[in-house]
């Protein structure tokens, strides 16, 4: 037996170099079930109301290719009552025992030589071949599928499926089609086209379970006119079946199958049905509900909120991949939930030692895409980088710099050590880095107000800059990064040699964005300080837009409440720059500035302004009177603190 197995292994390995698909026989001819370049309607059975389901409008079944017309008689009658009885009897035969012992698709086909299969066995045969291949590695699966396609019995089984498809039960049809598709049989082959055609003919006879299997199958299939026609028919049928669905897994299969192009009313009906079943959700149900809604492209907040709460309460029950999938679905759906994000980030931080660099970085990058700043997790990872910076790959390094800079994370006393560690790693990768990656890394470090000399020297070399400027002709992002680096070197004035104080030979003009001043803020500011003191729509360095600038008389040390050594600080500046920022300029759930807003505020200070940041989303939720009070507090914080102090001094004391 061992010699037989070793010989079989040699044969399998020899087939690796053989083309995956090489069948010219009857069953593999790319012939569909309709006339070439024409289409015909599904039988009127789909348009009539059957006993098991509602009526469907006729849909068209298109062919992709075909050189001949198949003389297949369309049998519109349902499967005979004997089919179910025969299947029940077959399940008590030894055939199924031998089938379950098969460990690969070719074992299944070899079994058929000893135990001839009947029509009732077909779906079990295809399903077992698929199930056995799922446990293999990609290379093993490729080799086994090659052997399966070359096996002479496989052609016989497929031919049998074509012949007996009209006599199959609905669930056998659905399972057979699902298994054949997952076995990578091309969709334009005759066996797939036959099963698709029969499925459409008998779609009204499918129960909820069979419809769920069919929905899973359609999701795996390539989009084509055939599949699209079946998907449309399924949507029509599903609309009347929604009230009958009581199984969450079945419902989620339906949600994934209808897709993003289905009518919004159908999507909401499915989401409402899911919400009615939410009390019985298991932890996997909650995770899959996120991906199911993402597959439909529906941000249904009531259902997402319920699932978020369940995940937050049981976050320790979810493995890494499922938590990451939830966050990616949130990003796809543009859904934000501070409690959910916080619970996941805290769980990651509390179990930090069990996660690899790659896993942590995947979470951090996803959190950054969601504009969420996981403070504790960032602190923990920064500490690991300080201690083991050599463990970072170049890809890791670029991701780390991007996340920490865009989230504007303050490392406090660890800042110097962290920047020194990432700079050392960056310098070690300099010989391998492309000019674009080098510019990307230095741009991120510039956001953190850190300008390492050695990487800058390489970046500002003539040949490196020439390559970037050439690429910049096709990339606006590279032009913006170069222009921003030049601004940082000129305004931040880091301690560098004179040759590194600007980007040489930079003749890039970055167009100013088309923005206008916030009129509500402008009107409120004028009512506070007067019209003459306000200038609207001001540009700093031709790139930083300021909604309005307030010019005030010089303040003395006494009026600004500072000592002589601090009287030159921005609090006593004569020019106040009022900057309105959308919610995307802040880390989610906070007023912590992020990304380009950080460097804008820093450079406005360098230009002599006192920047005042106005969160537009928060401002819009207030009344006119509340808006004025909020702006007064932001523009004149010293007055606000003085008024508060006077109130406390004059308030009656209690004993």
XYZ file of C-alpha atoms in Angstrom:
655
model
C 0.000 0.000 0.000
C 2.841 2.399 0.856
C 4.431 1.742 -2.547
C 1.110 2.478 -4.218
C 0.786 5.777 -2.362
C 4.342 6.832 -3.179
C 3.784 6.012 -6.844
C 0.587 8.053 -6.818
C 2.451 10.981 -5.237
C 5.028 10.857 -8.018
C 2.260 10.888 -10.612
C 0.578 13.843 -8.929
C 3.793 15.845 -8.810
C 4.493 15.054 -12.459
C 1.138 16.554 -13.382
C 2.001 19.930 -11.860
C 3.522 21.051 -15.123
C 0.470 19.919 -17.111
C -2.051 22.592 -18.152
C -4.917 22.707 -15.662
C -7.618 22.351 -18.288
C -7.143 20.024 -21.197
C -10.376 18.288 -22.152
C -11.751 18.063 -25.657
C -14.407 15.470 -25.027
C -18.177 15.737 -25.133
C -18.720 17.051 -21.672
C -16.221 19.925 -21.885
C -17.300 21.481 -25.173
C -18.124 25.085 -24.466
C -21.703 24.758 -25.590
C -24.506 26.513 -23.797
C -28.152 25.671 -23.716
C -29.457 28.240 -26.149
C -29.130 29.303 -29.745
C -25.949 31.108 -30.668
C -26.158 34.908 -30.244
C -29.779 34.625 -29.139
C -31.693 34.310 -25.905
C -34.914 32.766 -24.897
C -37.199 33.287 -21.965
C -37.409 30.933 -19.069
C -40.556 28.855 -19.254
C -43.786 30.372 -18.133
C -43.567 28.225 -15.051
C -41.588 31.049 -13.430
C -44.433 33.418 -14.258
C -47.103 31.264 -12.683
C -47.676 30.902 -8.971
C -46.724 27.471 -7.728
C -47.785 25.773 -4.557
C -44.410 26.320 -2.926
C -43.719 29.935 -3.773
C -44.901 33.193 -5.274
C -45.007 34.054 -8.931
C -41.951 35.349 -10.714
C -41.687 37.483 -13.776
C -40.066 35.722 -16.721
C -36.319 36.350 -16.972
C -34.023 35.726 -19.891
C -31.295 33.133 -19.894
C -28.402 34.184 -22.121
C -25.640 32.143 -23.636
C -22.004 33.156 -23.587
C -20.853 31.004 -26.472
C -21.891 28.017 -28.544
C -21.247 26.501 -31.910
C -24.103 24.007 -31.997
C -27.645 23.617 -30.709
C -28.142 21.019 -28.034
C -31.171 18.844 -28.649
C -32.122 18.770 -24.990
C -35.767 18.433 -24.176
C -36.805 20.927 -21.459
C -38.706 19.071 -18.839
C -40.884 21.505 -16.964
C -42.437 19.054 -14.564
C -41.198 18.869 -10.997
C -39.062 15.996 -9.808
C -41.068 12.838 -9.272
C -42.219 11.876 -5.759
C -40.089 8.751 -5.974
C -36.924 10.869 -5.978
C -37.161 11.718 -2.314
C -37.943 8.139 -1.329
C -35.014 6.780 -3.315
C -32.668 9.298 -1.733
C -33.783 8.341 1.752
C -33.152 4.692 0.943
C -29.786 5.487 -0.619
C -28.557 7.173 2.536
C -28.817 3.807 4.282
C -26.597 2.061 1.723
C -22.836 1.406 2.122
C -22.106 3.854 -0.689
C -22.233 6.879 1.629
C -19.949 5.192 4.141
C -17.279 4.655 1.493
C -17.829 8.188 0.185
C -17.123 9.735 3.577
C -13.849 7.837 3.802
C -12.514 9.474 0.633
C -9.768 12.012 1.353
C -9.425 13.642 -2.071
C -11.453 14.092 -5.279
C -9.676 11.233 -7.072
C -10.525 8.879 -4.184
C -14.180 9.728 -4.764
C -13.864 8.937 -8.458
C -12.032 5.674 -7.740
C -14.844 4.695 -5.379
C -17.346 5.095 -8.197
C -15.606 2.302 -10.103
C -16.411 -0.128 -7.308
C -19.803 1.311 -6.342
C -21.720 2.576 -9.372
C -23.682 5.683 -8.464
C -27.302 6.377 -9.162
C -28.892 9.712 -9.976
C -29.644 10.281 -6.272
C -25.909 10.157 -5.481
C -24.731 12.931 -7.820
C -24.934 15.895 -5.453
C -23.192 13.881 -2.708
C -20.391 12.943 -5.117
C -19.686 16.523 -6.192
C -20.049 17.832 -2.636
C -17.618 15.253 -1.263
C -15.029 16.097 -3.918
C -15.304 19.754 -2.985
C -15.241 19.109 0.776
C -12.125 16.950 0.527
C -10.271 19.582 -1.520
C -10.999 22.379 0.978
C -8.612 20.900 3.543
C -5.635 21.024 1.184
C -3.010 23.659 0.628
C -3.204 25.698 -2.568
C -0.511 23.611 -4.261
C -2.085 20.325 -3.190
C -5.474 21.507 -4.387
C -4.097 22.522 -7.765
C -2.469 19.117 -8.210
C -5.558 17.217 -7.064
C -7.879 19.187 -9.315
C -5.591 18.427 -12.236
C -5.828 14.728 -11.447
C -9.582 15.024 -11.057
C -10.021 16.667 -14.460
C -7.858 13.983 -16.112
C -9.729 11.139 -14.417
C -11.991 9.339 -16.941
C -14.775 8.873 -14.363
C -15.070 12.616 -13.832
C -16.274 13.061 -17.406
C -18.805 10.291 -16.872
C -20.110 11.892 -13.688
C -20.482 15.263 -15.383
C -22.256 13.645 -18.333
C -24.557 11.922 -15.879
C -25.296 15.287 -14.240
C -26.256 16.753 -17.608
C -28.565 13.808 -18.368
C -30.183 13.552 -14.925
C -30.336 17.245 -13.995
C -34.044 17.379 -14.855
C -34.812 14.587 -12.384
C -32.831 16.021 -9.462
C -34.467 17.437 -6.376
C -34.126 21.177 -5.831
C -31.628 20.845 -2.998
C -29.545 18.370 -5.055
C -29.466 20.862 -7.911
C -28.310 23.652 -5.618
C -25.614 21.585 -3.882
C -24.350 20.127 -7.156
C -24.025 23.542 -8.767
C -22.278 24.963 -5.686
C -19.785 22.090 -5.550
C -19.033 22.149 -9.285
C -18.404 25.901 -9.232
C -16.097 25.568 -6.221
C -14.220 22.783 -7.982
C -13.278 25.467 -10.543
C -15.135 23.925 -13.444
C -15.386 26.747 -16.033
C -18.802 28.374 -16.150
C -19.134 28.127 -19.917
C -18.984 24.321 -19.873
C -22.046 22.280 -20.662
C -22.490 20.807 -17.186
C -22.602 24.227 -15.519
C -24.897 25.679 -18.162
C -27.281 22.735 -17.868
C -27.546 23.059 -14.099
C -28.091 26.808 -14.440
C -30.869 26.252 -16.959
C -32.656 23.609 -14.906
C -32.303 25.750 -11.798
C -34.075 28.602 -13.526
C -36.794 26.271 -14.797
C -37.496 24.968 -11.291
C -36.674 28.004 -9.184
C -40.222 28.294 -7.842
C -39.890 24.835 -6.291
C -36.826 25.764 -4.219
C -37.375 25.947 -0.467
C -35.580 28.429 1.783
C -32.628 26.122 2.418
C -32.102 25.423 -1.289
C -32.390 29.120 -2.076
C -29.710 29.806 0.545
C -27.330 27.294 -1.081
C -28.089 28.765 -4.494
C -27.401 32.260 -3.143
C -23.990 31.114 -1.878
C -23.265 29.601 -5.287
C -24.163 32.759 -7.206
C -21.863 34.749 -4.959
C -18.934 32.534 -5.972
C -19.659 32.674 -9.720
C -18.180 35.097 -12.204
C -20.571 37.812 -13.266
C -22.125 37.009 -16.623
C -25.445 37.434 -18.347
C -26.450 33.917 -17.318
C -25.630 34.487 -13.663
C -27.118 37.968 -13.696
C -30.406 36.570 -15.021
C -30.520 33.986 -12.237
C -29.609 36.628 -9.661
C -32.491 38.828 -10.801
C -34.897 35.899 -10.615
C -33.639 35.067 -7.126
C -34.223 38.653 -6.006
C -37.804 38.569 -7.240
C -38.480 35.260 -5.526
C -36.674 36.260 -2.345
C -38.858 39.316 -1.781
C -41.880 37.133 -0.959
C -39.865 34.575 1.021
C -38.290 37.007 3.513
C -41.017 36.622 6.178
C -40.467 32.841 6.173
C -36.741 33.048 6.988
C -35.974 32.231 10.608
C -32.372 31.057 10.267
C -29.721 33.787 10.527
C -27.154 31.928 8.413
C -29.674 31.455 5.617
C -30.615 35.126 5.807
C -26.979 36.213 5.599
C -26.448 34.031 2.514
C -29.384 35.801 0.890
C -27.998 39.206 1.837
C -24.648 38.442 0.238
C -26.269 37.070 -2.891
C -28.503 40.053 -3.684
C -25.424 42.267 -3.953
C -24.982 46.006 -4.127
C -27.034 46.496 -7.280
C -30.292 45.214 -5.808
C -33.126 47.667 -5.008
C -32.725 49.585 -1.756
C -36.162 48.455 -0.556
C -35.136 44.794 -0.817
C -31.913 45.519 1.075
C -33.814 47.246 3.874
C -36.360 44.424 4.097
C -33.522 41.948 4.586
C -31.815 44.211 7.134
C -35.067 44.687 9.077
C -35.590 40.929 9.101
C -32.080 40.508 10.481
C -32.802 43.117 13.136
C -35.893 41.165 14.227
C -33.662 38.093 14.770
C -30.862 40.019 16.514
C -31.681 38.734 20.018
C -30.617 35.253 18.936
C -27.338 36.261 17.254
C -24.308 34.174 18.177
C -20.855 35.848 18.133
C -20.141 34.573 14.578
C -23.568 35.841 13.465
C -22.669 39.379 14.563
C -19.359 39.349 12.696
C -20.867 37.935 9.498
C -23.646 40.503 9.662
C -21.060 43.242 9.103
C -19.696 41.505 6.006
C -23.227 40.701 4.802
C -24.265 44.354 4.996
C -21.011 45.324 3.285
C -21.791 42.840 0.489
C -25.115 44.657 0.000
C -23.509 48.088 0.397
C -26.089 49.032 3.053
C -25.185 51.081 6.131
C -28.139 50.070 8.317
C -27.238 51.790 11.572
C -29.794 50.146 13.924
C -28.535 46.673 13.016
C -24.867 47.708 13.034
C -25.270 49.304 16.456
C -26.768 46.100 17.889
C -23.966 43.979 16.420
C -21.314 46.458 17.612
C -22.601 46.243 21.156
C -22.533 42.442 21.109
C -18.976 42.372 19.724
C -17.759 44.984 22.216
C -19.164 42.944 25.099
C -17.607 39.681 23.874
C -14.538 40.889 22.019
C -12.338 38.181 23.556
C -14.373 35.493 21.758
C -13.372 36.670 18.290
C -10.143 35.588 16.563
C -7.842 38.017 14.806
C -9.217 37.612 11.275
C -12.823 38.150 12.318
C -12.081 41.322 14.247
C -10.094 42.646 11.301
C -12.967 41.738 8.976
C -15.386 43.716 11.161
C -13.187 46.815 10.988
C -12.757 46.522 7.219
C -16.520 46.217 6.800
C -16.953 49.343 8.944
C -14.620 51.205 6.604
C -16.452 49.944 3.531
C -19.810 50.958 5.018
C -18.528 54.342 6.319
C -19.736 53.276 9.755
C -18.137 54.545 12.960
C -18.726 53.287 16.498
C -16.413 54.596 19.194
C -17.344 51.882 21.722
C -16.637 49.106 19.213
C -13.293 50.575 18.114
C -12.212 51.250 21.699
C -13.073 47.739 22.890
C -11.105 46.121 20.028
C -8.070 48.378 20.505
C -8.069 47.860 24.284
C -8.338 44.092 23.826
C -5.389 44.211 21.439
C -3.373 46.288 23.911
C -4.227 44.022 26.868
C -3.158 40.923 24.929
C -0.361 42.702 23.079
C 2.332 40.047 23.553
C 0.358 37.445 21.606
C 0.224 39.562 18.420
C 2.980 39.751 15.816
C 4.197 42.967 14.204
C 2.246 42.134 11.059
C -1.000 41.634 12.966
C -0.619 44.837 14.981
C 0.232 46.850 11.874
C -2.792 45.469 10.006
C -5.012 46.662 12.852
C -3.312 50.051 13.080
C -3.573 50.681 9.336
C -7.263 49.749 9.436
C -7.862 51.991 12.445
C -6.139 54.853 10.618
C -8.418 54.297 7.626
C -11.305 54.673 10.069
C -9.706 57.893 11.445
C -9.565 56.261 14.892
C -6.546 56.767 17.168
C -6.017 53.735 19.455
C -3.856 55.528 22.013
C -2.937 52.589 24.264
C -2.189 50.270 21.338
C -0.004 52.904 19.660
C 1.923 53.449 22.899
C 2.467 49.699 23.322
C 3.680 49.264 19.753
C 5.973 52.279 20.016
C 7.579 50.663 23.062
C 8.139 47.429 21.101
C 9.697 49.390 18.231
C 12.051 51.172 20.617
C 13.183 47.834 22.068
C 13.201 45.740 18.857
C 13.402 48.129 15.934
C 15.436 45.636 13.897
C 12.347 43.407 13.590
C 10.650 45.891 11.247
C 10.657 45.162 7.542
C 10.686 48.007 5.026
C 6.960 47.560 4.435
C 6.383 47.584 8.208
C 8.405 50.763 8.554
C 6.444 52.648 5.900
C 3.160 51.572 7.490
C 4.319 52.592 10.969
C 5.436 56.025 9.798
C 2.167 56.556 7.949
C -0.012 55.590 10.924
C 1.873 57.535 13.605
C 2.172 60.674 11.464
C -1.373 60.787 10.078
C -2.894 60.136 13.511
C -0.573 62.783 15.000
C 0.121 60.525 17.937
C 1.887 62.216 20.854
C 4.437 59.875 22.428
C 5.380 62.450 25.083
C 8.641 61.410 26.796
C 9.080 58.453 24.403
C 9.056 60.674 21.318
C 12.837 61.126 21.020
C 13.568 57.409 21.454
C 10.869 56.418 18.977
C 12.069 58.824 16.285
C 15.652 57.706 16.794
C 14.623 54.037 16.415
C 12.615 54.490 13.223
C 15.350 56.728 11.774
C 17.936 54.010 12.391
C 15.723 51.461 10.604
C 15.124 53.905 7.748
C 18.843 54.461 7.282
C 19.466 50.701 7.191
C 17.017 50.371 4.279
C 18.276 53.366 2.286
C 20.216 51.275 -0.285
C 17.059 49.258 -1.054
C 14.493 52.056 -1.104
C 12.996 53.488 -4.243
C 12.883 57.297 -4.544
C 9.096 57.254 -4.044
C 9.299 55.207 -0.836
C 12.058 57.471 0.455
C 9.961 60.572 -0.220
C 6.974 58.926 1.438
C 8.997 58.138 4.582
C 10.494 61.635 4.823
C 7.069 63.204 4.255
C 5.694 61.224 7.237
C 8.657 62.210 9.396
C 8.099 65.824 8.320
C 4.544 65.647 9.679
C 6.151 64.635 12.974
C 8.578 67.597 12.640
C 11.587 65.332 12.368
C 14.142 65.737 9.581
C 16.960 63.143 9.666
C 20.029 64.338 7.802
C 21.232 61.152 6.057
C 17.899 60.237 4.378
C 17.436 63.887 3.372
C 20.859 63.987 1.765
C 20.005 60.976 -0.376
C 16.576 62.354 -1.274
C 17.935 65.737 -2.349
C 20.608 64.259 -4.591
C 20.145 65.352 -8.189
C 19.508 61.919 -9.682
C 16.931 61.058 -6.988
C 15.117 64.377 -7.427
C 15.166 64.008 -11.211
C 13.438 60.642 -10.942
C 10.816 62.070 -8.573
C 10.186 65.130 -10.709
C 9.731 62.892 -13.736
C 7.222 60.760 -11.859
C 5.623 63.911 -10.510
C 4.441 64.764 -14.004
C 1.976 61.879 -13.717
C 1.375 62.013 -9.953
C -0.107 64.983 -8.104
C 0.703 63.298 -4.804
C 4.458 63.357 -5.448
C 4.251 67.030 -6.382
C 2.389 67.835 -3.166
C 4.868 65.890 -1.065
C 7.848 67.668 -2.608
C 6.183 71.050 -2.184
C 5.311 70.246 1.450
C 8.866 69.127 2.168
C 10.180 72.402 0.783
C 7.783 74.342 3.037
C 8.839 72.324 6.077
C 12.530 72.946 5.440
C 11.940 76.683 5.015
C 9.407 77.281 7.813
C 10.369 74.715 10.453
C 14.058 75.556 9.933
C 15.548 72.302 11.279
C 19.226 72.298 12.205
C 20.680 71.036 8.935
C 23.564 71.994 6.613
C 22.776 74.904 4.255
C 22.483 72.522 1.307
C 19.483 70.883 2.955
C 17.439 73.966 3.846
C 15.222 73.709 0.757
C 14.452 71.439 -2.174
C 16.760 72.588 -5.024
C 15.482 73.195 -8.552
C 11.874 72.793 -7.465
C 9.666 74.423 -10.061
C 6.357 72.930 -9.010
C 3.277 75.064 -8.605
C 0.668 73.208 -6.565
C -2.784 74.603 -7.418
C -4.714 76.018 -4.494
C -7.825 74.009 -3.566
C -11.207 75.505 -4.454
C -12.531 76.443 -1.005
C -14.579 79.314 0.385
C -14.879 80.797 3.834
C -17.531 79.425 6.194
C -20.148 82.181 6.089
C -21.788 81.271 9.410
C -18.470 81.448 11.228
C -17.546 84.654 9.405
C -20.819 86.324 10.406
C -20.473 85.226 14.040
C -16.846 86.402 14.265
C -17.772 89.823 12.866
C -20.503 90.164 15.463
C -17.905 89.467 18.163
C -14.961 91.675 17.087
C -16.515 94.006 14.490
C -16.327 94.027 10.698
C -13.207 96.174 10.416
C -11.090 93.707 12.385
C -11.912 90.726 10.152
C -10.442 89.753 6.791
C -11.909 86.664 5.137
C -10.429 84.093 2.726
C -6.725 84.588 3.440
C -4.017 82.320 2.019
C -0.813 81.516 3.892
C 2.136 80.610 1.651
C -0.413 80.207 -1.180
C -1.397 76.788 0.198
C -2.918 77.230 3.655
C -6.466 78.556 3.512
C -7.683 80.647 6.462
C -11.417 81.311 6.761
C -10.788 84.652 8.405
C -8.007 86.581 10.109
C -8.768 88.777 13.123
C -6.397 91.707 13.557
C -6.304 93.103 17.113
C -4.306 95.890 18.780
C -1.067 94.824 20.467
C -1.607 93.343 23.920
C 0.446 94.249 26.984
C 1.750 91.795 29.485
C -1.026 92.768 31.912
C -3.902 92.405 29.448
C -2.827 88.989 28.197
C -2.040 87.779 31.711
C 1.471 86.494 30.976
C 4.891 87.227 32.366
C 7.423 89.262 30.409
C 9.281 86.179 29.164
C 6.051 84.727 27.702
C 4.605 87.921 26.273
C 5.826 87.043 22.778
C 3.857 83.769 22.697
C 1.009 83.194 20.231
C -1.530 84.020 22.948
C -0.475 87.682 22.680
C -0.262 87.653 18.875
C -2.082 90.398 16.967
C -3.251 88.116 14.157
C -5.696 85.326 14.938
C -6.276 82.791 12.133
C -9.718 81.188 12.365
C -9.604 77.808 10.608
C -12.767 75.789 10.057
C -12.093 72.053 9.876
C -14.449 69.210 8.854
C -14.835 66.118 11.010
C -12.418 64.186 8.768
C -9.611 66.494 9.919
C -9.932 65.114 13.460
C -9.399 61.675 14.905
C -12.775 60.002 15.286
C -14.626 60.851 18.483
C -12.188 63.619 19.463
C -10.993 67.080 18.449
C -7.433 65.778 18.084
C -6.160 67.144 14.712
C -4.749 64.683 12.199
C -2.907 64.476 8.879
C -2.405 67.719 6.921
C -4.266 69.823 9.487
C -1.409 69.245 11.936
C 1.238 70.703 9.651
C -1.082 73.550 8.646
C -1.548 74.678 12.259
C 2.170 74.369 12.933
C 3.131 76.449 9.912
C 0.532 79.137 10.636
C 2.221 79.634 13.994
C 5.585 79.903 12.222
C 4.024 82.589 9.991
C 3.015 84.652 13.021
C -0.621 83.672 13.412
C -2.424 82.380 16.456
C -4.472 79.545 14.904
C -7.956 78.948 16.277
C -9.445 75.634 15.219
C -13.221 75.487 14.751
C -14.753 71.971 14.457
C -17.542 72.567 11.928
C -19.541 69.454 12.814
C -19.778 70.477 16.469
C -20.566 74.074 15.535
C -23.415 73.091 13.198
C -25.229 71.288 15.998
C -25.600 74.496 18.051
C -28.016 77.422 18.002
C -26.901 80.894 16.874
C -26.398 82.054 20.449
C -24.444 78.912 21.327
C -22.274 79.346 18.227
C -21.265 82.854 19.281
C -20.437 81.672 22.817
C -18.395 78.770 21.437
C -16.401 81.042 19.110
C -15.797 83.568 21.903
C -14.410 80.781 24.058
C -12.150 79.548 21.236
C -10.899 82.991 20.157
C -10.491 84.536 23.602
C -9.755 81.696 26.027
C -8.073 84.093 28.480
C -11.287 86.091 28.841
C -13.246 82.882 29.364
C -10.890 81.727 32.116
C -10.945 85.186 33.748
C -14.747 85.253 33.737
C -14.858 81.782 35.246
C -12.398 82.783 37.964
C -14.451 85.890 38.855
C -17.615 83.799 39.073
C -15.918 81.383 41.451
C -14.559 84.242 43.623
C -17.999 85.877 43.996
C -19.977 82.680 44.542
C -21.264 82.190 48.141
C -19.271 79.714 50.207
C -21.033 76.944 52.082
C -19.898 75.600 55.380
